[in-house]
MMTF fields as JSON, N, C-alpha, C and O atoms, coordinates in Angstrom:
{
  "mmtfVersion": "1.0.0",
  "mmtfProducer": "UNKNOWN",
  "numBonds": 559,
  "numAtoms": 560,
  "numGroups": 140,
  "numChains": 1,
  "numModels": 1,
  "chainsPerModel": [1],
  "groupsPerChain": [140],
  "chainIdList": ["A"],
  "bondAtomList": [4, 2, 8, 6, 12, 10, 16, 14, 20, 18, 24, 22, 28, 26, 32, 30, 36, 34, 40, 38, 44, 42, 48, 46, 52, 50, 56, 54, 60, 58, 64, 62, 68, 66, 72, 70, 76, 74, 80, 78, 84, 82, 88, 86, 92, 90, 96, 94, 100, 98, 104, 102, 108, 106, 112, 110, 116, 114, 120, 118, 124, 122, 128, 126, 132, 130, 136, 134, 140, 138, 144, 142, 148, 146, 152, 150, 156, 154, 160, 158, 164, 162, 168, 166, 172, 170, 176, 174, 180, 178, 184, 182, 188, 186, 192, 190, 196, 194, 200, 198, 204, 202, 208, 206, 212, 210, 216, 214, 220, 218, 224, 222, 228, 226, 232, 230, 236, 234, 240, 238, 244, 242, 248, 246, 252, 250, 256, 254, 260, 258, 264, 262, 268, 266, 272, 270, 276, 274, 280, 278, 284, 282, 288, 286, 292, 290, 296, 294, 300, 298, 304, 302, 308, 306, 312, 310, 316, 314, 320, 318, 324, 322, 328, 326, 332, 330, 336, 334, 340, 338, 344, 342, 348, 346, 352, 350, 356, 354, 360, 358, 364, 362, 368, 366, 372, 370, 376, 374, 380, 378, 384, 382, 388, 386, 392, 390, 396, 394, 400, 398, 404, 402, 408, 406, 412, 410, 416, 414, 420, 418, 424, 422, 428, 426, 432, 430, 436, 434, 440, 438, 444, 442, 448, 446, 452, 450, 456, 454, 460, 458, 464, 462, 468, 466, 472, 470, 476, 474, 480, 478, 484, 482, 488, 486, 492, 490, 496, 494, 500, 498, 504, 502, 508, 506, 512, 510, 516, 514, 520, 518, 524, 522, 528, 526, 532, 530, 536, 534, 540, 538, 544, 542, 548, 546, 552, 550, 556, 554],
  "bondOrderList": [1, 1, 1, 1, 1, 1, 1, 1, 1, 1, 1, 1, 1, 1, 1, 1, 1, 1, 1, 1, 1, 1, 1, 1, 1, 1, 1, 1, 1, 1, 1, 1, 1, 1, 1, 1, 1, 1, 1, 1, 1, 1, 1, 1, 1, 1, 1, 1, 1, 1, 1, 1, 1, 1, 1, 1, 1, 1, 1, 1, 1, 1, 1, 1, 1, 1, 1, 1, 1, 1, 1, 1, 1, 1, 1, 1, 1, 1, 1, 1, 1, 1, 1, 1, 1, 1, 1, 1, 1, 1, 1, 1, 1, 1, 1, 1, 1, 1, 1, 1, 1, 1, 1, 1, 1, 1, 1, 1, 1, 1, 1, 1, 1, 1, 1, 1, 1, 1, 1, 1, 1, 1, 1, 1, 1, 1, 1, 1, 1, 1, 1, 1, 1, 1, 1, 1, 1, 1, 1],
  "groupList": [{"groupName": "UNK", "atomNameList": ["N", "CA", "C", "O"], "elementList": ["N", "C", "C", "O"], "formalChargeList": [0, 0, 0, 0], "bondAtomList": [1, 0, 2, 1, 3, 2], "bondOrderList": [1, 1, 2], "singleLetterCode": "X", "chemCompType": "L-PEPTIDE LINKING"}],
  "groupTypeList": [0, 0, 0, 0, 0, 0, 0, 0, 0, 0, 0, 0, 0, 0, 0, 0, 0, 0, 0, 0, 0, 0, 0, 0, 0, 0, 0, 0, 0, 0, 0, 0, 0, 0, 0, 0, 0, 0, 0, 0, 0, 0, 0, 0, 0, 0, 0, 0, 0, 0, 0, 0, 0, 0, 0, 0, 0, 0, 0, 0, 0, 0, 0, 0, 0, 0, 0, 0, 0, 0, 0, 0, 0, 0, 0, 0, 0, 0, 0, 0, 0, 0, 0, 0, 0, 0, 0, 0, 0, 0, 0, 0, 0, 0, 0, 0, 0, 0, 0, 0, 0, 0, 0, 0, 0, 0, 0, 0, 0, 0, 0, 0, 0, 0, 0, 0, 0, 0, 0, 0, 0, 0, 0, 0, 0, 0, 0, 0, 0, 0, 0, 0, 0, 0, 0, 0, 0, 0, 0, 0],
  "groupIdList": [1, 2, 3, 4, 5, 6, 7, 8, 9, 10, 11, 12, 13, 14, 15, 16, 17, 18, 19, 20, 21, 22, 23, 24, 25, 26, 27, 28, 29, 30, 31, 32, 33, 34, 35, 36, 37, 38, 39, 40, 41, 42, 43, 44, 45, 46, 47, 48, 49, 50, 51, 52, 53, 54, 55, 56, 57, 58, 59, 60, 61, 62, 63, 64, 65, 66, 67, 68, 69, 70, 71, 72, 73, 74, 75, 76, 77, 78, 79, 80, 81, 82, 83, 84, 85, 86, 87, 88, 89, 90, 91, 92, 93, 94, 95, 96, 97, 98, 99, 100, 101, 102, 103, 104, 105, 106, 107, 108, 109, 110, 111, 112, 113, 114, 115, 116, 117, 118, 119, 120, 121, 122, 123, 124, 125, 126, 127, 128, 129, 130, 131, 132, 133, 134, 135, 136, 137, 138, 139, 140],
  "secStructList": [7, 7, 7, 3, 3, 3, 3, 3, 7, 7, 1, 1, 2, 2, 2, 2, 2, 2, 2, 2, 2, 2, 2, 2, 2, 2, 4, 4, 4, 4, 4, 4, 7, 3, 3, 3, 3, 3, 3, 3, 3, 7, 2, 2, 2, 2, 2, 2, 2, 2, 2, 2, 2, 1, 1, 2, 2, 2, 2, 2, 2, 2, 2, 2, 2, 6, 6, 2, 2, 2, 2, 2, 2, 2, 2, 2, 6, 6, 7, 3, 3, 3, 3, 3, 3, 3, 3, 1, 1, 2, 2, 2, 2, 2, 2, 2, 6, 6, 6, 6, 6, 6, 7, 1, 3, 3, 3, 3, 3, 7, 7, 7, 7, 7, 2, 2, 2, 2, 2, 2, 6, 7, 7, 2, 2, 2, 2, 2, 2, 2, 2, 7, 1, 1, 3, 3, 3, 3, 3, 7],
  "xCoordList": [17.673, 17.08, 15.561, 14.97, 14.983, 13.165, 12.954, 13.584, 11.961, 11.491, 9.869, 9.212, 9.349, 7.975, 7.651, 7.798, 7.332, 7.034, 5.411, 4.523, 5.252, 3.647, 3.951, 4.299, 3.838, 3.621, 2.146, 1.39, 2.187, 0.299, 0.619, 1.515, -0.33, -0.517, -1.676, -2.629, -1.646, -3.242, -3.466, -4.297, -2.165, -2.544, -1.582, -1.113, -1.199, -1.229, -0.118, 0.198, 0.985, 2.605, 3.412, 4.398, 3.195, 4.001, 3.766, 4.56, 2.915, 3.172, 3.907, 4.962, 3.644, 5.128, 6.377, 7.227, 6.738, 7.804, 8.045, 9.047, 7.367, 7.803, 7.797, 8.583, 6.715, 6.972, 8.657, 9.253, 9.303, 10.267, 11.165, 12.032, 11.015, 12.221, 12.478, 13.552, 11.374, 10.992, 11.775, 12.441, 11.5, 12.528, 14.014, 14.695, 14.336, 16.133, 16.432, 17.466, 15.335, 15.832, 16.265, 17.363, 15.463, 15.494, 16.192, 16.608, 16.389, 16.909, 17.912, 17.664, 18.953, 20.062, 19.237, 19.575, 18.281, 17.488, 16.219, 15.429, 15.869, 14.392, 13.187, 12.03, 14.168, 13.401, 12.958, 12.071, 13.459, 12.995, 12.234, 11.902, 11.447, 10.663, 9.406, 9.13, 8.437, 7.406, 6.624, 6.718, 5.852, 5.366, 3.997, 3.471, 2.973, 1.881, 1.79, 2.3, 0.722, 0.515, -1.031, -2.138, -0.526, -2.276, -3.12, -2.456, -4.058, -4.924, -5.731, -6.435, -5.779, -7.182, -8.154, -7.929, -9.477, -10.508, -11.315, -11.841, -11.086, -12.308, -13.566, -13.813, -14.625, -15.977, -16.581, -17.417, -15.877, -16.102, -15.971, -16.896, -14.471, -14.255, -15.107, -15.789, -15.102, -15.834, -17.629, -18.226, -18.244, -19.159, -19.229, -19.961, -18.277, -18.104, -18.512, -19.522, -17.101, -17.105, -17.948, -17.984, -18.658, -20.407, -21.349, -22.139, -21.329, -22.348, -22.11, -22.993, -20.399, -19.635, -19.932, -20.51, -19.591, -20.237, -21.142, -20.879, -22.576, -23.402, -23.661, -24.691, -22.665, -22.843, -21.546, -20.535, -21.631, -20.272, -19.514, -18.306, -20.104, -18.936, -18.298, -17.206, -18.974, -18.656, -17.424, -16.465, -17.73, -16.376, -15.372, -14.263, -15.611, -14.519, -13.48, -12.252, -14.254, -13.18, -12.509, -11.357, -12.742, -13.123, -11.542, -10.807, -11.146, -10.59, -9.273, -8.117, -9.503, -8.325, -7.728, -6.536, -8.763, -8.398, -7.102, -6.107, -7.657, -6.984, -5.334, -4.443, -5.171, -3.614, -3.273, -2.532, -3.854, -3.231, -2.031, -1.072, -1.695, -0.792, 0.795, 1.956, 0.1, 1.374, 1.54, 2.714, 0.57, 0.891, 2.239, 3.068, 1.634, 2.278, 3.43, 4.337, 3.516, 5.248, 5.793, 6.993, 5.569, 6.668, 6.685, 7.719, 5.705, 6.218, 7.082, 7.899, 7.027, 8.188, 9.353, 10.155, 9.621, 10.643, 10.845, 11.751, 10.772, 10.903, 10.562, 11.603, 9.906, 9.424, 7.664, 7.077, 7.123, 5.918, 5.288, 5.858, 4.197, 3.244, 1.909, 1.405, 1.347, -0.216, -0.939, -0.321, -3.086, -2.903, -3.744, -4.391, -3.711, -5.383, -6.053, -5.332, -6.905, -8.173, -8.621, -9.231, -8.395, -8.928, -10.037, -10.205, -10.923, -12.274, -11.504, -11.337, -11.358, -11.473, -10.723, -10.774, -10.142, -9.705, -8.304, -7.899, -7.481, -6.272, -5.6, -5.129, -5.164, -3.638, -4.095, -3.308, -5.339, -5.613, -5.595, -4.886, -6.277, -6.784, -5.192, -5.077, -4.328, -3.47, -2.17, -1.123, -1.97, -1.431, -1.924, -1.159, -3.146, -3.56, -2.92, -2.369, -2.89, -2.949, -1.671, -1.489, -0.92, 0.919, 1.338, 2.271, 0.387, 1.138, 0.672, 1.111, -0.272, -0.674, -0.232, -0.333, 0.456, 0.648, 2.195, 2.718, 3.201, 4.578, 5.115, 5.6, 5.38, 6.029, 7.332, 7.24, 8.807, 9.255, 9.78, 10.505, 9.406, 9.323, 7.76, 7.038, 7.592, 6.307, 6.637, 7.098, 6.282, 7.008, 5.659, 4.494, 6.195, 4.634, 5.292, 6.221, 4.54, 4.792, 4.697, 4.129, 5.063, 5.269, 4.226, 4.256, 3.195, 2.404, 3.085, 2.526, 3.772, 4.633, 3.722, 3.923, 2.792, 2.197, 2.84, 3.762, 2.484, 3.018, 2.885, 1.832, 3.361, 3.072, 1.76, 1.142, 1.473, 0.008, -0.98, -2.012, -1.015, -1.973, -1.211, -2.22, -0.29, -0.446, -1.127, -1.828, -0.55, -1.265, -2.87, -3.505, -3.15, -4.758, -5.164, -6.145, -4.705, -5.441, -4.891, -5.649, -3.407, -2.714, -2.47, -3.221, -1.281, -0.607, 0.009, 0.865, -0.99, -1.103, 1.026, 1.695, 1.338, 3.001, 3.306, 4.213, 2.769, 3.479, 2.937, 3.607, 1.788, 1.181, 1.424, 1.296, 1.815, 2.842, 3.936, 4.208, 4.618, 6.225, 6.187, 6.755, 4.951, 4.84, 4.195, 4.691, 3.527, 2.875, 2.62, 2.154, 3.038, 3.74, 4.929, 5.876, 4.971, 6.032, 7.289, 7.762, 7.747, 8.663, 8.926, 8.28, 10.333, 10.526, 9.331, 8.685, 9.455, 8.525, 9.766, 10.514, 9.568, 10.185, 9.685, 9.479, 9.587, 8.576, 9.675, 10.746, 9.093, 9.55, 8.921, 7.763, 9.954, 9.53, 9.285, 8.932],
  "yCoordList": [7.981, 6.763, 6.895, 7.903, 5.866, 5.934, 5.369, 4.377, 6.019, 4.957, 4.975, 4.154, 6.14, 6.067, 5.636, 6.436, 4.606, 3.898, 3.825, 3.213, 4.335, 3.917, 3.011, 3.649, 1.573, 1.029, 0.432, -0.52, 1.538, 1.071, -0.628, -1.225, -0.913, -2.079, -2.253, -1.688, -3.5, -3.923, -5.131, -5.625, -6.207, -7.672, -8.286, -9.387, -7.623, -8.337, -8.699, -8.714, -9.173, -9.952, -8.799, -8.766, -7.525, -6.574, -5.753, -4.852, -6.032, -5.155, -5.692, -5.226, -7.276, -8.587, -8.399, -8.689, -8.007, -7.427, -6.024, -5.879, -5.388, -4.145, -4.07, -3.388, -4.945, -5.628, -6.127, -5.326, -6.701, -7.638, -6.219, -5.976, -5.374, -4.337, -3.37, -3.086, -2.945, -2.529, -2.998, -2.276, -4.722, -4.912, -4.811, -4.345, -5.367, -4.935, -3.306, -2.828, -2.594, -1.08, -1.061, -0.695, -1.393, -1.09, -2.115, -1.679, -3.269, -4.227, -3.502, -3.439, -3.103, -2.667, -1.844, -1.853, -1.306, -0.571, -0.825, 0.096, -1.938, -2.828, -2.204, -1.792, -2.434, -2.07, -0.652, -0.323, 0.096, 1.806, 1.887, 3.044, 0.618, 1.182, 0.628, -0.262, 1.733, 1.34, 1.36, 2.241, 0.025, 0.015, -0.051, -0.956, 1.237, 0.849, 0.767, 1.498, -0.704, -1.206, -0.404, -0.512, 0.333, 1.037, 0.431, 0.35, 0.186, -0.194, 0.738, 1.232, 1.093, 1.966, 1.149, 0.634, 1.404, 0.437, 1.876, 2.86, 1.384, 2.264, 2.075, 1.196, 2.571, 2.777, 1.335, 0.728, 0.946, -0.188, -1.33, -2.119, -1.502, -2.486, -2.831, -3.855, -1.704, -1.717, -1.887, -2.167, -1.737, -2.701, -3.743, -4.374, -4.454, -5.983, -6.572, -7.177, -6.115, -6.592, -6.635, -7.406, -5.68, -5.566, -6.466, -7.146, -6.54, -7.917, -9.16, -9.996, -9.448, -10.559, -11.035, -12.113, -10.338, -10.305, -10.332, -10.768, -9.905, -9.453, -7.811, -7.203, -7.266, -5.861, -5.241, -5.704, -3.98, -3.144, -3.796, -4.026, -3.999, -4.158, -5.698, -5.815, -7.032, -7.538, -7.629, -8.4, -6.601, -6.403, -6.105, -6.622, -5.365, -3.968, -5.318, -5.278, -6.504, -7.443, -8.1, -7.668, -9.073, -9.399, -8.384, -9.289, -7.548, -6.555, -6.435, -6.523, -6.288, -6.346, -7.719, -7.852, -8.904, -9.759, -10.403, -11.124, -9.828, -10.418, -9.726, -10.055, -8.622, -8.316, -9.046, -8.644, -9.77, -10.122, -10.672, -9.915, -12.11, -12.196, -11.527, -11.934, -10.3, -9.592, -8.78, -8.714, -8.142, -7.867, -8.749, -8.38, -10.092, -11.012, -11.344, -11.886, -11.108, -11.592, -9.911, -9.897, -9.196, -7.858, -8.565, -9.015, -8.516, -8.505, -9.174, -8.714, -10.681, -11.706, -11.266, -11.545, -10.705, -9.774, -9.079, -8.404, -8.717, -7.686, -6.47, -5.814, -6.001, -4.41, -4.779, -5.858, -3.103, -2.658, -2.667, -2.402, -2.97, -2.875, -2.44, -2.243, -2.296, -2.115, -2.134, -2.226, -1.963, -1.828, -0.672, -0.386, -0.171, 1.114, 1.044, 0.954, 1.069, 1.007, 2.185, 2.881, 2.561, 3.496, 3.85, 2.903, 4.657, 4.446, 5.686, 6.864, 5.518, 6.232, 6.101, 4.884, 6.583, 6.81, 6.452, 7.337, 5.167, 4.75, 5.658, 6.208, 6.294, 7.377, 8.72, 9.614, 8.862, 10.601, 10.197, 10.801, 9.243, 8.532, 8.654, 9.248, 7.921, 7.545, 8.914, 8.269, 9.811, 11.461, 11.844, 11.782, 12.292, 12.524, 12.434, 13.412, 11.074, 10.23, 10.393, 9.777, 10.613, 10.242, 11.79, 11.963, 13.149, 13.859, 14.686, 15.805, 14.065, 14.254, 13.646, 14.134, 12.181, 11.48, 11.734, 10.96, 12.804, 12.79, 11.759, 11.727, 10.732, 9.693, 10.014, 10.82, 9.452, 9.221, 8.814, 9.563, 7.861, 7.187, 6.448, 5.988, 6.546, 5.945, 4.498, 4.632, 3.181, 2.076, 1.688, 1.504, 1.64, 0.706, 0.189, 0.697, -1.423, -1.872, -1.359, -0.268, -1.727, -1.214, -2.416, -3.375, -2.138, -2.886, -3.302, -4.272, -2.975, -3.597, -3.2, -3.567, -2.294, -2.314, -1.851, -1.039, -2.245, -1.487, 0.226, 0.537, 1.257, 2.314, 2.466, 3.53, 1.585, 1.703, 1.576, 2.182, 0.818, 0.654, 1.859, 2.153, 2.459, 3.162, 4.743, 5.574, 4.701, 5.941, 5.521, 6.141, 4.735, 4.515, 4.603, 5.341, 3.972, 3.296, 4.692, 5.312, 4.929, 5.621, 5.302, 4.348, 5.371, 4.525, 5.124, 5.995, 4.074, 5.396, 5.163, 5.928, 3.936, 4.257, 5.661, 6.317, 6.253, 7.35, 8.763, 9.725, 8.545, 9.529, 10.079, 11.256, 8.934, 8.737, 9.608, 10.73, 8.691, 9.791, 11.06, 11.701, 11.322, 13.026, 13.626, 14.667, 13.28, 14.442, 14.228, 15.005, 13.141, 12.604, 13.419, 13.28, 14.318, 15.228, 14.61, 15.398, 13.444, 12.211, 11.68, 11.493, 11.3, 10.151, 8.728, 8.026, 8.749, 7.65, 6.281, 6.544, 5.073, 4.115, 2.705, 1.6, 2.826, 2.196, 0.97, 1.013, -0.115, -1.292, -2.264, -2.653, -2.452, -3.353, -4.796, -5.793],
  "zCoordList": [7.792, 8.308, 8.226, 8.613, 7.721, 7.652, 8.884, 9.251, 9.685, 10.324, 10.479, 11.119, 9.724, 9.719, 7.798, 6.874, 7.711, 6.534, 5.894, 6.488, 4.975, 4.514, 3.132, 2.139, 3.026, 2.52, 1.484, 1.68, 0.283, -0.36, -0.745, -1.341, -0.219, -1.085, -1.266, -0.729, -2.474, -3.401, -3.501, -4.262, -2.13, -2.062, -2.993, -2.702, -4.204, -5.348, -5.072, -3.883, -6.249, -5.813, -5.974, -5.238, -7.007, -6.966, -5.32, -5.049, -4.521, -3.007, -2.804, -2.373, -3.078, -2.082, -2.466, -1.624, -3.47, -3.787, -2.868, -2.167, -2.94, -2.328, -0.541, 0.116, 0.019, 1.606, 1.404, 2.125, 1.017, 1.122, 0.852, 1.692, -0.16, 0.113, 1.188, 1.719, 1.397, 2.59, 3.878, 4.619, 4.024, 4.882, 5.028, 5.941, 3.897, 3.367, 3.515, 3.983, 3.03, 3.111, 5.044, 5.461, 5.67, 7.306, 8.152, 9.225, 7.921, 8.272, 9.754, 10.958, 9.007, 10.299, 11.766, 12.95, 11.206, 12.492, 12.615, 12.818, 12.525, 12.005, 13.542, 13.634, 14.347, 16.033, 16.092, 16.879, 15.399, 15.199, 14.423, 14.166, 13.522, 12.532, 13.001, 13.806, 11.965, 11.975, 10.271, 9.416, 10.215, 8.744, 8.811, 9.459, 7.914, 8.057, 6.61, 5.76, 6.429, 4.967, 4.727, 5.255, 3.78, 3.465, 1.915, 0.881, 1.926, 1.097, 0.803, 1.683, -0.28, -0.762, -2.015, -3.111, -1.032, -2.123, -2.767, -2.247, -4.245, -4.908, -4.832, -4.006, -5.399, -5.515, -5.755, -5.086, -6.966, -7.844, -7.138, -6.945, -6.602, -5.473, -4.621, -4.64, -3.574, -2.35, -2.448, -1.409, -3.476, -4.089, -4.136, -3.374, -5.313, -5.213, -3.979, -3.617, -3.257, -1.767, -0.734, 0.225, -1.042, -0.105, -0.846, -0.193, -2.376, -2.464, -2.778, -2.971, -2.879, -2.271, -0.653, -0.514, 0.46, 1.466, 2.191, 3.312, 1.931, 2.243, 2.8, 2.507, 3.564, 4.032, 4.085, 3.557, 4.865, 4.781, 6.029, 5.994, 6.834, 7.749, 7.748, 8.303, 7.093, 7.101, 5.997, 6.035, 4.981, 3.536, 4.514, 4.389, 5.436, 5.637, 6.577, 6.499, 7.47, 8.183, 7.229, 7.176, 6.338, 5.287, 4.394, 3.999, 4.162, 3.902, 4.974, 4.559, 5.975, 7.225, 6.864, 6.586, 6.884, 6.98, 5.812, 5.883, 5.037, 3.606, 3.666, 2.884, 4.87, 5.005, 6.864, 7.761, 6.808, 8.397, 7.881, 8.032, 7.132, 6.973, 6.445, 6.466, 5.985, 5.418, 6.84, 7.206, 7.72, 8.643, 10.036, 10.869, 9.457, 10.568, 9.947, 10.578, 8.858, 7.969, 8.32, 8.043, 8.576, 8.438, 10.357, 10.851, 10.918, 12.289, 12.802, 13.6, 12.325, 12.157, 12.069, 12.96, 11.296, 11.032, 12.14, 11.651, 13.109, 13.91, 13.408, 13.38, 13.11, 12.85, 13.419, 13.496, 13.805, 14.26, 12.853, 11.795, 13.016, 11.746, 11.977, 13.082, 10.822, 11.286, 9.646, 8.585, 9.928, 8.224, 8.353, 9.361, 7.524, 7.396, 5.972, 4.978, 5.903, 4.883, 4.539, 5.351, 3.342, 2.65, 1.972, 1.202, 1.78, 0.922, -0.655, -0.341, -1.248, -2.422, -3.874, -4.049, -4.869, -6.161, -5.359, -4.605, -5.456, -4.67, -5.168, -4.172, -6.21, -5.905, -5.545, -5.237, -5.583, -4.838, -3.562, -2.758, -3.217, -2.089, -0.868, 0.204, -1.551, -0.865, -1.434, -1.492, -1.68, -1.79, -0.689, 0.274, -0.48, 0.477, 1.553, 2.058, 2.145, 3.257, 3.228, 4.277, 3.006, 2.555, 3.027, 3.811, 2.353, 2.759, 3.808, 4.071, 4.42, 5.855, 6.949, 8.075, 6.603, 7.884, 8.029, 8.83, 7.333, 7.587, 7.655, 8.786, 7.069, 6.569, 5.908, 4.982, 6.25, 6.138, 4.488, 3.833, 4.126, 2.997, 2.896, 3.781, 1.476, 0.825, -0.298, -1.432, 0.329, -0.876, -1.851, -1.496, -3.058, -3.703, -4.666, -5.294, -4.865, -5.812, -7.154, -7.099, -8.566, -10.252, -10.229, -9.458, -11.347, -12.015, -13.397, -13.908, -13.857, -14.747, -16.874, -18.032, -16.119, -17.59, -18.883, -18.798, -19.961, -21.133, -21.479, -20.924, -22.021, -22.129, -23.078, -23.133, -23.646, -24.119, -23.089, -23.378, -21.659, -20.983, -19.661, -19.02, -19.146, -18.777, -19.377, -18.8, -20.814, -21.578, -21.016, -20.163, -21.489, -21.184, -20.211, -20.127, -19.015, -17.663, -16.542, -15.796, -16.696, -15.885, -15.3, -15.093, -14.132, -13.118, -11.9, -11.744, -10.738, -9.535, -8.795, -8.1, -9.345, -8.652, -9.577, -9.065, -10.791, -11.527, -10.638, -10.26, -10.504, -9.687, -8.116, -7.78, -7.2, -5.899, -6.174, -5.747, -7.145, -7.608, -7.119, -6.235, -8.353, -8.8, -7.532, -7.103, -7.122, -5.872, -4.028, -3.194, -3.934, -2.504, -2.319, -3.093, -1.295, -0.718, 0.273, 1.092, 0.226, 0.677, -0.304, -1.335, 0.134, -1.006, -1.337, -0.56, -3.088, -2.931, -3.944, -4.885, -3.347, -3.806, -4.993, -4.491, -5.985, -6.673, -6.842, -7.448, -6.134, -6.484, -7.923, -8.075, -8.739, -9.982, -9.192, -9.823]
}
């Protein structure tokens, strides 16, 4: 049974896919769980977002903000939620964080790329797999 969940997400529709399995995986014991949705912003990002914004702390609400609603759709659901914000390289970033916080299970969405753009780009659900010490669940 999972009941400590780290869910990465990146906003995009492949997390929404993987929020929604997440729930089906726990459903029968939904009240024992807990899901925290983690975000990790890179270098590059978290730039943007400071001169999109004007400053850091206004990115960093700005940032919370942009998962309240996924926060408030898992809670709906009956399950505990929460989000945490990451600063770094999202799949070292979030290894890390995964195999420090004893989690249960780790969910992340599939970006769906071709093997020419993972050869190129690399792909942090491949990287989760490989070195997250929990099961990790890569939702297509």
């Amino acid at each position: 049974m999972y009941t400590k969940i780290l869910l990465a997400s990146d906003g995009s529709e492949h997390s929404h896919r993987a929020i929604d399995e997440a729930l089906k995986m726990v459903d029968p014991y939904k009240d024992k769980v807990h899901i925290e949705v983690v975000y990790a912003v890179d270098g590059d990002q978290s730039k943007k977002d400071v001169l999109k914004y004007g400053d850091s702390d206004t990115a960093s609400l700005k940032r919370k903000e942009k998962f309240q609603s996924t926060i408030e759709y898992i809670e709906a659901k009956g399950l505990a939620a929460d989000i945490t914000i990451l600063h770094g390289q999202p799949a070292e970033t979030l290894i890390e964080y995964a195999n420090e916080g004893d989690y249960d299970c780790v969910l992340v969405g599939s970006r769906g790329r071709n093997k020419f753009q993972t050869l190129i780009l690399g792909s942090v659900s491949h990287k989760l797999v490989k070195y997250i010490q929990c099961p990790v669940v890569v939702v297509k």
